[in-house]
C-alpha cells in the first residue's frame, strides 16, 4: 500500500525556480507521487498556471497573494489546517535591479510566520549565494532583504520551524533574450579576465530543492550553496560555442562599457560577482565550503554551462537566446540604457 503523498506549497510556482522544482518532483513513469504540490499563484486562470496544472498530475494550483496574508492562511486552512502542509518552498519575485525590496522582505517574513503557525515540518527559502558571511554588512536592496529574511527564518527555527536555506548563484538563464546579449557583454568588459563567475542552471536549483525535501535529516537547519559551473567569461563564451556551434549572442563591447558608465546598478552586478569571486578564492570562514559540500552530497549531478548551452539546441530554444525580448527576470534593455535599472 502506497504512502499518502506529502504536500508541498510552492510560492513562485510559475517562475523559473518553481517550475524547475515541480519538474524535479514529478514521479517517474507510473510510480505514485511521493509529494503533491500546491502551486501558489495570484492568478490561477493565467496561461502559465493552467499549463503548470495540465502538464503535472501531482500539481494543484491554488490562489493566494503574498501581500495579503489572509489569502495564504486560507490556503493552509483549505488544505486541512495545522500539519496538513508538510513543506513550503519559498521563492520570491525579483523586484528589479536597483528597486526597493521592502515588499519582498515583508512577503518572505509573513510566509515564514504562517508556516510556523500551521506547523509546517520543512521550510525552504531560496536566497542567493554571497560567498560567505564576512561582507554581509555591505548588502543593499534585494540582497539585504534576502539576508534579513534568512535571519528571520533561522530565528523562527528556535520557535519550531524546521528550515533550510538554499543559495543559488548567477543564473545561466540571464544569458537568454535581449538582456542575455547585454549580460554577456557587460560581464566580458566589466570583469577581470581571471574572475570566475559562479553559474547555476535553474533545473539544478529545482533538483537540489527536491533533494532537500527528500533528505530532511541532512538538510534541516543548514544553508546550501548551489553552483553548477565556475568559469571565467572567456570560458563562458568557449562553452557556449562548443555547445551550440555559434558565438554567444552579445552586443558590441562599447555598448557594455557605456552601460557600466551610466548605470550604477549594472556596475553593481559586476562588483557583486567580483566580490563573491574574491570571497570564495580567499575565504575567511568555512561557510561557503561547507554549504557547497552538503549540496554536492545530496545532489552531485551538475549542469555545466556547455551542457546548458547544448540543451538550448536540443530543446529548440537557441532562437530564444538569440531573439530580442524582455528578460525573464523583468529587466528591460530600455531601462538599462536610461539608467533606471
Coordinates of C-alpha atoms in Angstrom, one line a residue, residues 9-19 40 65-67 88-96 101-112 124-128 142-143 145-146 149-150 166 168 328-330:
X9 CA 3.3 24.6 -1.0
X10 CA 5.3 26.4 -3.7
X11 CA 5.4 30.2 -3.6
X12 CA 6.7 31.4 -7.0
X13 CA 5.4 28.2 -8.7
X14 CA 5.1 29.7 -12.2
X15 CA 8.6 31.2 -12.1
X16 CA 11.8 29.6 -13.3
X17 CA 12.8 28.1 -9.9
X18 CA 9.2 27.0 -9.1
X19 CA 8.7 25.2 -12.4
X40 CA 0.6 29.2 -5.3
X65 CA -1.4 36.7 -2.7
X66 CA 1.8 37.0 -0.6
X67 CA 0.9 40.7 0.0
X88 CA 7.0 25.1 1.8
X89 CA 9.3 26.2 -1.0
X90 CA 9.5 29.9 -0.9
X91 CA 10.8 31.7 -4.0
X92 CA 10.1 35.5 -4.1
X93 CA 9.9 37.6 -7.2
X94 CA 12.9 39.7 -8.0
X95 CA 11.9 43.4 -7.6
X96 CA 14.3 44.5 -10.3
X101 CA 12.9 45.3 -1.7
X102 CA 10.8 46.2 1.3
X103 CA 7.8 44.3 -0.2
X104 CA 10.0 41.2 -0.9
X105 CA 11.2 41.2 2.7
X106 CA 7.7 41.6 4.1
X107 CA 6.4 38.7 1.9
X108 CA 9.2 36.4 3.0
X109 CA 8.8 37.0 6.7
X110 CA 5.0 36.8 6.5
X111 CA 5.0 33.4 4.7
X112 CA 7.5 32.0 7.3
X124 CA 12.9 26.1 2.3
X125 CA 13.8 29.7 1.5
X126 CA 15.6 30.4 -1.8
X127 CA 18.1 33.2 -1.2
X128 CA 21.3 33.9 -3.1
X142 CA 17.2 42.9 -2.6
X143 CA 20.5 41.4 -1.3
X145 CA 16.3 41.8 2.0
X146 CA 17.2 38.2 1.4
X149 CA 14.7 37.0 5.6
X150 CA 17.4 34.3 6.1
X166 CA 19.3 27.4 -0.5
X168 CA 21.7 29.9 -5.9
X328 CA 12.8 36.6 -17.9
X329 CA 13.6 38.5 -14.7
X330 CA 11.7 41.6 -15.8

